[in-house]
Coordinates of C-alpha atoms in Angstrom, one line a residue:
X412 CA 20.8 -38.5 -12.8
X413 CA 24.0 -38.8 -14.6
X414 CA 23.9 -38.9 -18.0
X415 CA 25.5 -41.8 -20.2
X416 CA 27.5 -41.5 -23.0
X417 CA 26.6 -41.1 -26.9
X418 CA 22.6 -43.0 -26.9
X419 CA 23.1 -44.6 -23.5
X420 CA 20.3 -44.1 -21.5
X421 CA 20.5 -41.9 -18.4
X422 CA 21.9 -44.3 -15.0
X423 CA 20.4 -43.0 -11.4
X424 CA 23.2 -42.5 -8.9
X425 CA 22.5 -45.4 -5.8
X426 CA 20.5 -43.3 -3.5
X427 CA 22.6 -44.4 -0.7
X428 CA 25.8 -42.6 -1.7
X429 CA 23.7 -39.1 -2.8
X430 CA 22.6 -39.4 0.6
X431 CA 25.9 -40.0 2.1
X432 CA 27.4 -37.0 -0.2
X433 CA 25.1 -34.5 1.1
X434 CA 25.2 -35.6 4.9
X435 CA 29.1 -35.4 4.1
X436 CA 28.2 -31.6 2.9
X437 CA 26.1 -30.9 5.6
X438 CA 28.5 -31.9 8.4
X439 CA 31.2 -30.0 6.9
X440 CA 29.4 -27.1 6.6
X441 CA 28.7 -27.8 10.2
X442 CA 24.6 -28.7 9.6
X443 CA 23.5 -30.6 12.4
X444 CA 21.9 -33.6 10.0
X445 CA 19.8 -36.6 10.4
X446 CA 19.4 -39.0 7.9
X447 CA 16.7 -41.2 7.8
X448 CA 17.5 -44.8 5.7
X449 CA 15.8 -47.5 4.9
X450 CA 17.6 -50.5 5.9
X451 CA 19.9 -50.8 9.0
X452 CA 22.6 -52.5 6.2
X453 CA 21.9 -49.0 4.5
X454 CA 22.0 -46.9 7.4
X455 CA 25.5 -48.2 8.0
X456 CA 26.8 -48.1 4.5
X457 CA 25.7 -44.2 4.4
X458 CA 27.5 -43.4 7.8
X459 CA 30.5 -45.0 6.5
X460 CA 31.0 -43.3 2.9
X461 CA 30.0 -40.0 4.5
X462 CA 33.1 -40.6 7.3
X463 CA 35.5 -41.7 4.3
X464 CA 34.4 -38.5 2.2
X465 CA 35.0 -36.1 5.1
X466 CA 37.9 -37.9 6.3
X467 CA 39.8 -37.1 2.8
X468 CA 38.3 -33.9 3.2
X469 CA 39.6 -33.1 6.7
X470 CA 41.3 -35.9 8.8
X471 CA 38.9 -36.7 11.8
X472 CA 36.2 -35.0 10.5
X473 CA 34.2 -38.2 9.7
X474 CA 34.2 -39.0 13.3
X475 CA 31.2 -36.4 13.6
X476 CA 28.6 -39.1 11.4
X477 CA 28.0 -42.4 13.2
X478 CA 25.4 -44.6 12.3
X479 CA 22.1 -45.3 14.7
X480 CA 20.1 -48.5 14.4
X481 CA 18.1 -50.8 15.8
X482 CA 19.8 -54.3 17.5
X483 CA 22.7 -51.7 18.8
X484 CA 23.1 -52.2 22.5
X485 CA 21.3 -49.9 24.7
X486 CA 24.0 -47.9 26.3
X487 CA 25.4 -47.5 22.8
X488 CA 21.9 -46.2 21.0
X489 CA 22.0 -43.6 24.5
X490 CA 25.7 -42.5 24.1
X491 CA 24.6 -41.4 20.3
X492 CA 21.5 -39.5 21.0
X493 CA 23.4 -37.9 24.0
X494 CA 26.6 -36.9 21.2
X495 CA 23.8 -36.0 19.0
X496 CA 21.8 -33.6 20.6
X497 CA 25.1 -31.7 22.5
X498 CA 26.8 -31.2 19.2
X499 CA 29.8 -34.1 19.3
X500 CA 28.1 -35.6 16.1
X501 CA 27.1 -33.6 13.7
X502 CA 25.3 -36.0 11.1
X503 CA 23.3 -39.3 12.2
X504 CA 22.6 -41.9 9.5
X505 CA 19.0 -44.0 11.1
X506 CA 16.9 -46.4 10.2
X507 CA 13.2 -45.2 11.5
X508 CA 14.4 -45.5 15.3
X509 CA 14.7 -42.6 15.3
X510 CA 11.6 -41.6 13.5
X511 CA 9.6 -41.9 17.0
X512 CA 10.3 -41.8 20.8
X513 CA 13.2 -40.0 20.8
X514 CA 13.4 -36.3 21.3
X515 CA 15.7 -34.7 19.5
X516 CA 15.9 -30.7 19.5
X517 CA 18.3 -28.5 17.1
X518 CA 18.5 -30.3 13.8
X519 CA 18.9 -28.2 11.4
X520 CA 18.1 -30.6 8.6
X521 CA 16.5 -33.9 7.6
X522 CA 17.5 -36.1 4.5
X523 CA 15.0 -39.3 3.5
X524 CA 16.9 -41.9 1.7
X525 CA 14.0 -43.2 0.0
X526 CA 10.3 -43.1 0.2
X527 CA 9.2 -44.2 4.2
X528 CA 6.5 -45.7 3.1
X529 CA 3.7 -43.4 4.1
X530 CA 2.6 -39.7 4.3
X531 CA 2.9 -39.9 8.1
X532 CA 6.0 -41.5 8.3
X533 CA 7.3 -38.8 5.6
X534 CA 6.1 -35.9 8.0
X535 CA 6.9 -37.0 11.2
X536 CA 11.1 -37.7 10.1
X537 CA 10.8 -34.0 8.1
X538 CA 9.6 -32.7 11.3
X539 CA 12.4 -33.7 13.2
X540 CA 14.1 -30.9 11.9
X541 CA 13.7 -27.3 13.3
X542 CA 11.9 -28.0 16.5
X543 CA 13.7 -25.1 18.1
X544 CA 12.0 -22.8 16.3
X545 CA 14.7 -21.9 13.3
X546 CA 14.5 -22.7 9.5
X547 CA 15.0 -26.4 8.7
X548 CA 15.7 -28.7 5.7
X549 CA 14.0 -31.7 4.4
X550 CA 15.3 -33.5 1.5
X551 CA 13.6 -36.5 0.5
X552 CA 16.2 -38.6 -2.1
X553 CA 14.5 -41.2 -4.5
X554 CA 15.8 -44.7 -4.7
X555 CA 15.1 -46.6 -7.9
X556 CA 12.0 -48.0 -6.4
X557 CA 8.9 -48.3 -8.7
X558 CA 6.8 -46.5 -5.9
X559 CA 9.7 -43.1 -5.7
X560 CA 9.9 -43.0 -9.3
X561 CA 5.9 -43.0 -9.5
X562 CA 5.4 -39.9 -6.7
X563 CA 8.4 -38.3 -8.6
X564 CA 6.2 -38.2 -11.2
X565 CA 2.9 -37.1 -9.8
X566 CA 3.8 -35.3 -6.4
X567 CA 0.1 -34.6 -6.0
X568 CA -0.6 -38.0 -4.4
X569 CA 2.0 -36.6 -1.7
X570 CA 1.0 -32.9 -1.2
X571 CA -1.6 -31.6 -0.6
X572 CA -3.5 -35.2 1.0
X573 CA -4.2 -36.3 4.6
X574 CA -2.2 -38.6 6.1
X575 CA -3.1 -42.3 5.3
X576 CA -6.0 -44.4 7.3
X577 CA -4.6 -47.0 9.6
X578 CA -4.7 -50.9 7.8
X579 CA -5.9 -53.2 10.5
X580 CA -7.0 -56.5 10.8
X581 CA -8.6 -57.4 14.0
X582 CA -9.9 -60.6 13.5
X583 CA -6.6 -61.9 12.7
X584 CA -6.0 -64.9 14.9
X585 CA -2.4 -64.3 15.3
X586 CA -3.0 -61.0 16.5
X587 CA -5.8 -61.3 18.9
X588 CA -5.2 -64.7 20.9
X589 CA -2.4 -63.5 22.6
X590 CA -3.8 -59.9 22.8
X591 CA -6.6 -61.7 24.5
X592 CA -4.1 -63.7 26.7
X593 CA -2.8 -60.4 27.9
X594 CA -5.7 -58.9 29.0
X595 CA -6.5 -62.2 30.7
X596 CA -3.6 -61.8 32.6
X597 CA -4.7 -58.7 33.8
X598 CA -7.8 -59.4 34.8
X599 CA -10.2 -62.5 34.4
X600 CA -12.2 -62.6 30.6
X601 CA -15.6 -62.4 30.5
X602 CA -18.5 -62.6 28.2
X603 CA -19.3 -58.9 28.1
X604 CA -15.4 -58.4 27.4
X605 CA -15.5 -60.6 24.2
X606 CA -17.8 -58.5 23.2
X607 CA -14.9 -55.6 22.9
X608 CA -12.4 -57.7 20.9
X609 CA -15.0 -58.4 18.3
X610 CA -15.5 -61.2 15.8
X611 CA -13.2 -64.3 16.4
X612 CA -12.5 -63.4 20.0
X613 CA -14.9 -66.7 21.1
X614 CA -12.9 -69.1 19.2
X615 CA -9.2 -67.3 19.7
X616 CA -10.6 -68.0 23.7
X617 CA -11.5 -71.5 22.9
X618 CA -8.3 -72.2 21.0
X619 CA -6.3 -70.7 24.3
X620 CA -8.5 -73.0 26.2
X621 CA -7.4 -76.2 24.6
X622 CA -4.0 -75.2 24.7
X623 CA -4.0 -75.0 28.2
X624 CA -3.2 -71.1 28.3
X625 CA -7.0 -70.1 29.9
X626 CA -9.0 -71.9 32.2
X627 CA -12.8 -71.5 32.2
X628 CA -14.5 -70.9 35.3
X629 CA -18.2 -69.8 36.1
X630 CA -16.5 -66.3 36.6
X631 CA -14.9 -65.9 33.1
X632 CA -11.6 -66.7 31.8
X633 CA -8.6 -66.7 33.7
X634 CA -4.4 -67.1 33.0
X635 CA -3.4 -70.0 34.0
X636 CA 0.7 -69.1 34.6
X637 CA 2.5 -67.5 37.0
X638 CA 4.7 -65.4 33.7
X639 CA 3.1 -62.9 31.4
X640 CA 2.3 -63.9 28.2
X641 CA 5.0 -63.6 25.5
X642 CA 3.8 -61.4 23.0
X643 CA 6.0 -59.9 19.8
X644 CA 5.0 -56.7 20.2
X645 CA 6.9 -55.9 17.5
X646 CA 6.0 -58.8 15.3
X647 CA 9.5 -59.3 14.1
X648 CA 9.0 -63.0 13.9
X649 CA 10.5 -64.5 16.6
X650 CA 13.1 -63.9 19.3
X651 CA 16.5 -62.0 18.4
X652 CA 19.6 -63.1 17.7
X653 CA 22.6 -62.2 19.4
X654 CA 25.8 -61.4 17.1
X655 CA 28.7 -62.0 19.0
X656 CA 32.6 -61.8 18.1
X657 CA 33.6 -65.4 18.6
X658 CA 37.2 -64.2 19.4
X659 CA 36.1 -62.5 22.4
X660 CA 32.7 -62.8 23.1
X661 CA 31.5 -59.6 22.6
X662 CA 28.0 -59.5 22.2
X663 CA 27.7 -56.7 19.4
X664 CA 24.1 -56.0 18.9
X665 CA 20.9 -58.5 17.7
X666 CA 18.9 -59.0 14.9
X667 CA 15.4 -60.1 14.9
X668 CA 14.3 -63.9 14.1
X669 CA 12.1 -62.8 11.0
X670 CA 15.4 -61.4 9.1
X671 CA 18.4 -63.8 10.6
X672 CA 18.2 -66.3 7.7
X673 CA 18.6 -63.3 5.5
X674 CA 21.2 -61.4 7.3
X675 CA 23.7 -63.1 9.6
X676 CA 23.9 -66.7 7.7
X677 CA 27.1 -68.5 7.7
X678 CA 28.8 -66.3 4.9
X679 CA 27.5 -63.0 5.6
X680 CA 28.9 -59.7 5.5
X681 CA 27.3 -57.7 8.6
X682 CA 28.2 -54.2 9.1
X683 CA 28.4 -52.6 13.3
X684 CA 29.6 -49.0 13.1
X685 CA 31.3 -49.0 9.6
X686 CA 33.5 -51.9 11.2
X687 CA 33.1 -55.1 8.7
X688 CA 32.4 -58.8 9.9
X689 CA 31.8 -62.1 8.3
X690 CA 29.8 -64.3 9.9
X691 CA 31.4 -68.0 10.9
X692 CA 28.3 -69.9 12.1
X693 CA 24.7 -69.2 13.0
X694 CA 22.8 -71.5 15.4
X695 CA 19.2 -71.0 15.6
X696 CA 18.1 -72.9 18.4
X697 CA 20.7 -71.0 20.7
X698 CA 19.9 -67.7 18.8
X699 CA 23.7 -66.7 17.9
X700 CA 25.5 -65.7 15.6
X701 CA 29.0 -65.9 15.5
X702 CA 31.2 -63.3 13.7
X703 CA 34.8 -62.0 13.3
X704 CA 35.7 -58.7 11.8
X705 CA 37.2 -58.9 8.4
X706 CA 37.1 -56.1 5.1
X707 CA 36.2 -58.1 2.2
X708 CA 35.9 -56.6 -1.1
X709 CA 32.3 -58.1 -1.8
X710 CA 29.1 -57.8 -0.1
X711 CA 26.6 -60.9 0.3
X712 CA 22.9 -61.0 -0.5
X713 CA 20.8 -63.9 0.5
X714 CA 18.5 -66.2 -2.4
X715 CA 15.3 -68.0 -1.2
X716 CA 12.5 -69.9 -2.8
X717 CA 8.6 -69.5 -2.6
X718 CA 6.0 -72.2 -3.3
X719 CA 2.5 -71.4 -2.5
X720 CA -1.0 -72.9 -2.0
X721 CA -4.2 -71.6 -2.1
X722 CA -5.9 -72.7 1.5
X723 CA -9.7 -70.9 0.9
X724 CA -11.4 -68.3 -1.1
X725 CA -13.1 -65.6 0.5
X726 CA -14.0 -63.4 -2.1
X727 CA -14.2 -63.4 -6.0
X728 CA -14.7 -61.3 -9.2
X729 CA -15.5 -62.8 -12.3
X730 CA -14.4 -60.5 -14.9
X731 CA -14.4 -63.1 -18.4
X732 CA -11.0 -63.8 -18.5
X733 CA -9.7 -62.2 -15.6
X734 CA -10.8 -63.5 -12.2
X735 CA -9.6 -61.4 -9.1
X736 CA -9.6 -63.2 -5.9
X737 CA -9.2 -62.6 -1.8
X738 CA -8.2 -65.5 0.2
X739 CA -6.1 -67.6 2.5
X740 CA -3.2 -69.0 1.1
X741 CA 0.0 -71.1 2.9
X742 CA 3.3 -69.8 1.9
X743 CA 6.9 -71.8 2.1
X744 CA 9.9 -69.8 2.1
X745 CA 13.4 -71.0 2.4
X746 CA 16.9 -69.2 2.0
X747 CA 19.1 -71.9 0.1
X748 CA 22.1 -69.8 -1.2
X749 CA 23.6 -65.9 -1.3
X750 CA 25.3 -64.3 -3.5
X751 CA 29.2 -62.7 -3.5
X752 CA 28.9 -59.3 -5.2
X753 CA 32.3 -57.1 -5.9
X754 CA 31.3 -53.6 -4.0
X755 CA 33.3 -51.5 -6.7
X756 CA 31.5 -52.6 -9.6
X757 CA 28.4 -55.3 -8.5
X758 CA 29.6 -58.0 -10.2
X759 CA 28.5 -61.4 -9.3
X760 CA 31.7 -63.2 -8.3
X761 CA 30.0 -66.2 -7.3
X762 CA 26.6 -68.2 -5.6
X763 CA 27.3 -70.2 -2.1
X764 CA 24.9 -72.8 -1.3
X765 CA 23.0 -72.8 2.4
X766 CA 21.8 -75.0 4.5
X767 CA 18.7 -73.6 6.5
X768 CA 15.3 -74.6 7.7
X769 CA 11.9 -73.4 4.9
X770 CA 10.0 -71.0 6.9
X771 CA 6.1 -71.7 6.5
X772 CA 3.5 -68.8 6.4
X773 CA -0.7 -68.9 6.6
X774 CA -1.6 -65.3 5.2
X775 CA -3.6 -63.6 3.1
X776 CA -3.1 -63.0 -0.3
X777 CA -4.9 -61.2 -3.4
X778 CA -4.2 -62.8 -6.6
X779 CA -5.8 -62.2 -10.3
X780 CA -5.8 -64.6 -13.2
X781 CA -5.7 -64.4 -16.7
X782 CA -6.7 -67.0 -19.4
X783 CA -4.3 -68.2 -21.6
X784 CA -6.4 -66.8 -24.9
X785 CA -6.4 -63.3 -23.5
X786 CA -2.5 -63.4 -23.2
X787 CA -2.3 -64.1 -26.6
X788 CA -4.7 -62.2 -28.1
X789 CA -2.5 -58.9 -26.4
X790 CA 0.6 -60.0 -28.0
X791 CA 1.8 -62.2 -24.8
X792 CA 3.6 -65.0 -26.6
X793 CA 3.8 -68.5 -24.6
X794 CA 7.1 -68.3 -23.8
X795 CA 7.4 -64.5 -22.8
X796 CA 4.5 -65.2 -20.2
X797 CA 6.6 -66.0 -16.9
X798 CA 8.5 -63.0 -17.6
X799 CA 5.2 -60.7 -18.1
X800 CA 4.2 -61.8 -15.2
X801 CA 6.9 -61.6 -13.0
X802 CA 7.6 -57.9 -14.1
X803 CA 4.0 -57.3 -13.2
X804 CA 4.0 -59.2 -9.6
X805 CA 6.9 -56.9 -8.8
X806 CA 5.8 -53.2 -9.7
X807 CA 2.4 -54.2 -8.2
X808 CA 4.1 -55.3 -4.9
X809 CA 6.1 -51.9 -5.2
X810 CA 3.0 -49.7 -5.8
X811 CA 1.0 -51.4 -3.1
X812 CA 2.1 -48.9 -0.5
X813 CA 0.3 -46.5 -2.4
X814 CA -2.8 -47.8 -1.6
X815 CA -2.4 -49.6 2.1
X816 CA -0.5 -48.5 4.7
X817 CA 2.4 -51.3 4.2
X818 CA 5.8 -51.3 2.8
X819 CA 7.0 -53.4 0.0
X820 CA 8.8 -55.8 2.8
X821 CA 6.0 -56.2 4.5
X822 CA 4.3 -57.9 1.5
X823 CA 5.5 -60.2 -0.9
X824 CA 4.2 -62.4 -4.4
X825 CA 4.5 -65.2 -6.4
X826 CA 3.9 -65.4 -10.3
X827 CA 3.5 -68.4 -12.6
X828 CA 2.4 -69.0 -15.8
X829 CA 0.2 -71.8 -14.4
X830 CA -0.2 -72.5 -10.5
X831 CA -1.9 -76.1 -9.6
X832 CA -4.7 -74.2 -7.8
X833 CA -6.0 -71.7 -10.6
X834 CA -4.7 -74.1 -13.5
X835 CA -4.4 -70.2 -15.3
X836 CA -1.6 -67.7 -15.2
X837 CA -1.6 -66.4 -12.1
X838 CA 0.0 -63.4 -10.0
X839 CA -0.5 -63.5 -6.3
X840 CA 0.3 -60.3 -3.9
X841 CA 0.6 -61.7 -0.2
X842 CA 0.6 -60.2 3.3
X843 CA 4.2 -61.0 5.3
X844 CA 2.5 -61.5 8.7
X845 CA 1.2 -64.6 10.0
X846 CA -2.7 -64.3 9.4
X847 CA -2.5 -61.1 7.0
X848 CA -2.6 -57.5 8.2
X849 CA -5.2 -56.1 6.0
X850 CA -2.8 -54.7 2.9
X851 CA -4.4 -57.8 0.8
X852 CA -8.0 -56.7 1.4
X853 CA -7.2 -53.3 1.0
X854 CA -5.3 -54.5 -2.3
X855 CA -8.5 -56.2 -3.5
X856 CA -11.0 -53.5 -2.6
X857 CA -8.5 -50.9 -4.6
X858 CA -7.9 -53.2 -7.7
X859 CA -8.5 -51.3 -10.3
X860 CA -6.5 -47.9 -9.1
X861 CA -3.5 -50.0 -7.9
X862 CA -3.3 -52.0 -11.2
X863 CA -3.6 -48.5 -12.9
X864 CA -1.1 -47.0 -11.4
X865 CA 1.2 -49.9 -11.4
X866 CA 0.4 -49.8 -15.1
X867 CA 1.5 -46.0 -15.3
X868 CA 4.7 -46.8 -13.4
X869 CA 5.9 -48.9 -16.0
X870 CA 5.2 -47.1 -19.0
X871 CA 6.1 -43.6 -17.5
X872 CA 10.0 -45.2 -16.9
X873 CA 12.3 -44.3 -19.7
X874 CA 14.1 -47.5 -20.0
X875 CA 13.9 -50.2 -22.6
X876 CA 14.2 -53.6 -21.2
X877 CA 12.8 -52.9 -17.4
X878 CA 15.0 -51.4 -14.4
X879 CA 15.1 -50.9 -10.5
X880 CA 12.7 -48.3 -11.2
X881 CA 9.8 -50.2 -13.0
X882 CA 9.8 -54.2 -12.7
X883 CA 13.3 -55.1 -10.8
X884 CA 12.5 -56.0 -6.7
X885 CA 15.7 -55.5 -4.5
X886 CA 14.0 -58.5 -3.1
X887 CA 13.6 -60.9 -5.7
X888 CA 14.7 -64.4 -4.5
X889 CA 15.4 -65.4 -8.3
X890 CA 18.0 -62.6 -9.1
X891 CA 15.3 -60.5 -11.4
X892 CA 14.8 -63.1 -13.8
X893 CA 12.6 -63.8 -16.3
X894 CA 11.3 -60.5 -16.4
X895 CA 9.3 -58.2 -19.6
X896 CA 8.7 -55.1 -19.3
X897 CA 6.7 -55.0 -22.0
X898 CA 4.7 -57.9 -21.2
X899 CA 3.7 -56.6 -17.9
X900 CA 2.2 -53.1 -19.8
X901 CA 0.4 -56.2 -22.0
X902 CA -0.5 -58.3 -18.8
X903 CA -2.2 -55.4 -16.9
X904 CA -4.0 -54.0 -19.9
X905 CA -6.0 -56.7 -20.4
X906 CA -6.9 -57.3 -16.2
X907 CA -7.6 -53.1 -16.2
X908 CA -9.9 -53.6 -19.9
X909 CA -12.0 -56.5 -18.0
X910 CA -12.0 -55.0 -14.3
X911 CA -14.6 -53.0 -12.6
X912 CA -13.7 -49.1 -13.0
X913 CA -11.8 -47.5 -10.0
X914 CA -13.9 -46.4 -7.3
X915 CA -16.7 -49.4 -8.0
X916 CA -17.7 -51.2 -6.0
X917 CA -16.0 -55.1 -6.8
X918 CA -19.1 -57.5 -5.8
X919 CA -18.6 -60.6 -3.4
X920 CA -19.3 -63.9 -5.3
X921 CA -19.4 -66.2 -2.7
X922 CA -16.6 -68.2 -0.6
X923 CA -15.0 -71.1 -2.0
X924 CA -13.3 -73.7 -0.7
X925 CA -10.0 -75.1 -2.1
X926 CA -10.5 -78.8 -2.7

C-alpha cells in the first residue's frame, strides 16, 4: 500500500501494475516468469507496462515479456510457448490458458494477479513453477476485490484446507439435452441409458424429440443428422467473433459471443500484443468485428442494464422479516452505452450511447428480503435503502466464491428497494449460465456463513465511505452508484440476527409458483 498524505487514508497500488513491476524485475534479473491475470484485457496491459519499464531500463529488453491469451491465433499461442520454454521470453503475462494443458518445464517463478478463484486453481498456476526440480516462486498479488482483501485477512480459509468440491448441476436442461444429443450420436439412447443421466434426462429426450433432433424407434433414441451436434463445450455463450483489421483483413484473434457486446462494440479499445485498436463496427450476425489500430489516451468500459423476474419458487425460509428464497428467475441484460476513461488519471471524459440487442437469461437465482420496518428499526433510512442494498448485492456477489466453486463473473445480482415480485426490499444473487450451475443452491444452503463473512468483509476494510475492496464491483453496470457502506453492515445485520445459525440445516417450505 502507499500511504496518503497528512489523514488521507492509505490508496492500494492497481494490482495490475505491481504485477507488471515485479515480472519487469524478474525478467531483468533474468527469472524465467509466468504471470497468471485475470482478464485477457489485463493480461495484455501487464505485458505491456512490464515491456515499457524494461525498455527504459535496457533498450530491447522488453521484447523478452509477451502477452499469452485466449482468442490468439493458434500458430501464434504455439510460437509463445515454444519462445517460452527455450528461453527467448523470459516473462509471460496469461490469462488461465495457461493454467492447464500446457506443459511448461523451467519456470523459475509464478506471480497471481489476483485471487483465481479457487484453492485448485491457486495450486495448480503456483505449481507451474519449479517442475524441474529447483527452488520456485509463487507470489499471489491482491486486487481490491472484496474476496482478496477478506483471505488477506484470514489466510486460514486458504492454507491448510482441501481443495474445493466440484459445483454441479446435472439436471440442468441446458446442460444435459445436448449432452444427451451427443451420446445419441454415438450410439442409439435407450431406456437403461436414461437411467445414467439421471433426473430430467426423460423430458430433455422428449424435448429433442419435438424438436426434431432424436427420433424414437422400438430400439431407443437415435440422431437424426448426418453433423455432430454443436455443443459449447466451453459455454462461452455462443459462437466467436472474429476481430479483423478492416485495412487489410487480417484476422487478429476472436472473442467469444458471451463477452462481444462488452468488449469489441463499436467504440472499443481492444488490445492484441500491446498493439492498440479501436473498433469501427461490429456485426453480429456475421460474427466480426472490425478494427484499425490506433493509441488513444483513454480506455473504454461497457454500461448495461438488468431487469429481472421471478419465474418459480423452489425453496423458502421464513425468518419474520427476512425471507430467503431459491428459485428460477428470467434475467434481461442489455449493453446501452460505454464509458471514455483518461488512462493517466481515470477520469470520466465522457458516456457514448450504443445500440445493441438485450440479452435474455433463465437461471437460477438466490435472493433474501427484508421488510421495510426492520430497515428502519436498524437505522436504514428510506432514502439510504437502494444504496444499502446495492453495497450489499455487491460484496455478497464478491464473497460467493468463497463458498461455491464460481467466480464473481460467473454470477451476477440485482437490488431494489422494492421489486414487483417480492413487493419488499429485495437483493437477488444469480447464476450467469443458462439454467444455473449450482453456485445459487450452494449460495442458499450456505446462507448464513456467506452473509457472515460478507458482513466481516465490509467492516474489516479501513475505508469510510466503501471502496474496490468492500462494496464497489468492477462490474457494476450503473457506475457504483448508490452505494452505503454502512447501510450494507445495517442490511446484513438484521438478515444474519433472523437467519438460521451457520451450519443448520435451512428447512424447505414448499415450492411456489409466481403468479
Amino acid at each position: 500500500q502507499a500511504g496518503g498524505a497528512g489523514d488521507l487514508a492509505p490508496v492500494r497500488r492497481s494490482a495490475l501494475r505491481d504485477t507488471a513491476d515485479l515480472i519487469a524485475d524478474a525478467v531483468a534479473s533474468g527469472v524465467r516468469t509466468l504471470a497468471f491475470v485475470r482478464s485477457r484485457k489485463g493480461a495484455e496491459v501487464v505485458a505491456a507496462t512490464a515491456r515499457r519499464s524494461l525498455d527504459e531500463a535496457v533498450p530491447g529488453l522488453g521484447d523478452r515479456v509477451a502477452a499469452y491469451r485466449a482468442g490468439y491465433l493458434r500458430e501464434e499461442r504455439r510460437e509463445l510457448e515454444r519462445a517460452l520454454l527455450h528461453g527467448d521470453l523470459l516473462g509471460l503475462a496469461s490469462t488461465n490458458a495457461l493454467e492447464l494443458g500446457v506443459d511448461l518445464v523451467g519456470l523459475d517463478a509464478v506471480l497471481i494477479c489476483g485471487w483465481p478463484g479457487t484453492r485448485a486453481s491457486l495450486w495448480q498456476q503456483a505449481g507451474r513453477a519449479g517442475r524441474s526440480g529447483d527452488e520456485a516462486l509463487a507470489v499471489l498479488v491482491a486486487r481490491d476485490d472484496p474476496l482478496d482483501t477478506y483471505l488477506v485477512h484470514h489466510p486460514e480459509a486458504l492454507f491448510g484446507r482441501p481443495v474445493e468440491a466440484t459445483v454441479l448441476d446435472p439436471a440442468n436442461p441446458y446442460v444435459l439435452a445436448p449432452q444427451l444429443a451427443c451420446a445419441a450420436a454415438e450410439a442409439p439412447l435407450t431406456p437403461a441409458d436414461l437411467d445414467l443421466f439421471g433426473d430430467g434426462a426423460k423430458e430433455a429426450v422428449d424435448s429433442l424429440v419435438a424438436a426434431g433432433a432424436l427420433r424414437q424407434r422400438p430400439t431407443g433414441w437415435y440422431w437424426r443428422h448426418r453433423e455432430r451436434p454443436d455443443v459449447d463445450l466451453r459455454g462461452e455463450g455462443g459462437a466467436p467473433v472474429c476481430v479483423v483489421e478492416a485495412a487489410t483483413g487480417r484476422l487478429l484473434g476472436t472473442v467469444d459471443g458471451g463477452s462481444a457486446h462488452f468488449l469489441v462494440h463499436a467504440g472499443a479499445v481492444h488490445l492484441h500484443q500491446g498493439v492498440s485498436y479501436v473498433v469501427d463496427s461490429l456485426d453480429l450476425d456475421d460474427g466480426c468485428a472490425l478494427v484499425h489500430p490506433e493509441e488513444p489516451d483513454w480506455s473504454t468500459h461497457a454500461r448495461d442494464v438488468t431487469s429481472l423476474t421471478v419465474a418459480s419458487v423452489r425453496s423458502y425460509v421464513d425468518a419474520g422479516p427476512v425471507g430467503l428464497f431459491l428459485g428460477e428467475v428470467d434475467v434481461t441484460s442489455q449493453v446501452v452505452s460505454y464509458q471514455r476513461r483518461r488512462i493517466s488519471s481515470g477520469e470520466v471524459i465522457d458516456t457514448r450511447p450504443l445500440d445493441l440487442p438485450a440479452r435474455e437469461l433463465r437461471t437460477v437465482a438466490v435472493w433474501f428480503t427484508l421488510s421495510p420496518e426492520s430497515l428502519a428499526a436498524a437505522g436504514v433510512e428510506p432514502a439510504d435503502v437502494p444504496g444499502a442494498l446495492h453495497a450489499a448485492e455487491h460484496a455478497a456477489i464478491g464473497l460467493l466464491p468463497l463458498m461455491a466453486t464460481c467466480d464473481r463473473w460467473d454470477i451476477g445480482g440485482l437490488s431494489t428497494a422494492l421489486h414487483p415480485d417480492t413487493e419488499a426490499p429485495t437483493v437477488f444473487v444469480y447464476d450467469g449460465h443458462p439454467g444455473g450451475a449450482g453456485f445459487a443452491e450452494r449460495a442458499y444452503g450456505t446462507a448464513a456463513q456467506w452473509l457472515r463473512a460478507t458482513r466481516d468483509a465490509i467492516a474489516e476494510c479501513g475505508c469510510e465511505a466503501g471502496c474496490p475492496s468492500c462494496v464497489q464491483s468492477p462490474k457494476c453496470g450503473n457506475g457504483n452508484n448508490p452505494l452505503s457502506k454502512p447501510g450494507a453492515l445495517r442490511v446484513l445485520d438484521v438478515v444474519l440476527a433472523n437467519l438460521p445459525a451457520p451450519g443448520a440445516a435451512l428447512p424447505r417450505q414448499g415450492d411456489r409458483r409466481s403468479e
